[in-house]
Coordinates of C-alpha atoms and ligand atoms in Angstrom, one line a residue:
M1 CA 7.9 73.3 -110.3
S2 CA 9.7 72.6 -113.6
K3 CA 7.7 72.2 -116.8
L4 CA 7.0 68.6 -117.9
M5 CA 9.4 67.4 -120.7
S6 CA 9.2 64.6 -123.1
W7 CA 11.9 61.9 -122.7
R8 CA 13.4 63.3 -126.0
E9 CA 14.3 66.6 -124.2
L10 CA 16.0 65.0 -121.2
E11 CA 19.8 65.0 -120.8
I12 CA 21.4 61.6 -121.5
G13 CA 22.2 60.1 -118.1
C14 CA 25.7 60.0 -116.6
I15 CA 27.0 62.8 -118.8
V16 CA 28.2 66.2 -117.6
P17 CA 27.9 68.4 -120.7
E18 CA 29.9 71.2 -119.1
P19 CA 31.5 71.8 -115.7
G20 CA 29.3 73.5 -113.1
N21 CA 26.0 72.7 -114.8
S22 CA 24.5 71.1 -111.6
V23 CA 23.4 74.5 -110.3
R24 CA 20.8 74.6 -113.1
Y25 CA 19.0 71.6 -111.6
R26 CA 16.8 72.7 -108.7
T27 CA 16.9 69.5 -106.8
G28 CA 14.6 71.1 -104.2
D29 CA 11.7 70.5 -106.5
W30 CA 11.9 66.8 -105.5
R31 CA 11.3 67.6 -101.8
A32 CA 8.3 66.1 -99.9
L33 CA 9.4 67.3 -96.5
R34 CA 10.8 70.8 -95.7
P35 CA 13.2 71.6 -93.0
V36 CA 12.2 74.7 -91.0
L37 CA 14.9 76.4 -88.9
D38 CA 14.1 78.1 -85.6
K39 CA 16.9 80.7 -85.4
S40 CA 16.1 81.4 -81.7
K41 CA 17.2 77.9 -80.8
C42 CA 20.3 77.7 -83.0
I43 CA 23.6 77.6 -81.2
K44 CA 25.7 77.9 -84.4
C45 CA 27.4 74.5 -83.9
L46 CA 27.4 74.0 -87.7
L47 CA 26.6 70.2 -87.5
C48 CA 23.8 70.7 -90.1
W49 CA 26.2 72.4 -92.4
V50 CA 28.7 69.6 -92.0
Y51 CA 26.2 66.7 -92.5
C52 CA 24.0 68.1 -95.3
P53 CA 24.7 66.0 -98.3
E54 CA 23.8 68.6 -100.9
P55 CA 25.1 71.0 -99.5
A56 CA 21.9 73.1 -99.0
I57 CA 22.9 74.7 -95.7
I58 CA 24.3 78.2 -96.3
R59 CA 26.9 79.3 -93.7
H60 CA 27.2 83.0 -93.0
E61 CA 30.3 84.8 -91.7
D62 CA 28.9 84.8 -88.1
D63 CA 28.3 81.0 -88.4
S64 CA 24.6 81.5 -88.5
V65 CA 22.9 79.2 -91.0
E66 CA 20.2 79.3 -93.6
I67 CA 18.5 76.6 -95.7
D68 CA 18.8 76.9 -99.5
Y69 CA 15.4 75.5 -100.6
N70 CA 16.5 75.5 -104.2
Y71 CA 18.7 72.5 -103.6
C72 CA 17.4 71.0 -100.3
K73 CA 15.9 67.6 -101.0
G74 CA 14.3 67.2 -97.6
C75 CA 16.3 64.2 -96.5
G76 CA 16.0 65.3 -92.8
I77 CA 19.6 64.7 -91.9
C78 CA 20.1 68.3 -90.6
A79 CA 17.0 67.9 -88.3
N80 CA 18.3 64.6 -87.1
E81 CA 21.8 65.9 -86.3
C82 CA 20.9 69.2 -84.8
P83 CA 21.7 68.9 -81.0
V84 CA 19.1 71.4 -79.9
K85 CA 16.3 70.5 -82.3
A86 CA 16.3 73.9 -84.0
I87 CA 15.3 72.2 -87.3
T88 CA 11.9 70.6 -87.8
M89 CA 10.7 68.7 -90.8
V90 CA 7.2 69.6 -92.0
P91 CA 5.2 68.5 -95.1
E92 CA 6.1 70.5 -98.2
G93 CA 3.3 73.0 -99.1
G94 CA 2.1 73.1 -95.5
E95 CA 2.6 75.9 -93.0
Ligands
LIG1 S1 16.9 68.3 -95.3 FE1 18.7 67.3 -96.1 S2 19.2 68.4 -98.0 FE2 17.8 69.7 -96.9 S3 19.1 71.1 -95.7 FE3 18.6 69.3 -94.4 S4 20.3 67.9 -94.7 FE4 20.4 69.3 -96.4
LIG2 S1 22.8 71.9 -86.2 FE1 21.2 73.1 -85.2 S2 22.2 74.3 -83.7 FE2 23.8 73.6 -85.1 S3 24.0 75.2 -86.6 FE3 22.5 73.8 -87.4 S4 20.5 74.6 -86.8 FE4 22.0 75.6 -85.6

């Protein structure tokens, strides 16, 4: 969890101070629901990788996938699109 800042410390909206700075913003901190991947069910179709809007699905060379919780916002699109229900959304902070 990021430390609380006063409004004076916040970046001015709609400004990109330098290229590539978005990696510094751990958008996963916003998440209320967490996608959990059951690798034993995954058929490596890559639909989650295609549809994730962040992208927070990491694709490995063998087409297996992993969720990057630093940037996953918990939207649930991957779980909705997975044809074999290998991804389940659970409350953040739970088991
Ligand atoms: S929950 Fe949303 S942001 Fe997170 S991995 Fe799935 S599609 Fe991407
Ligand atoms: S959509 Fe489901 S089956 Fe396809 S790669 Fe992602 S987790 Fe695996």
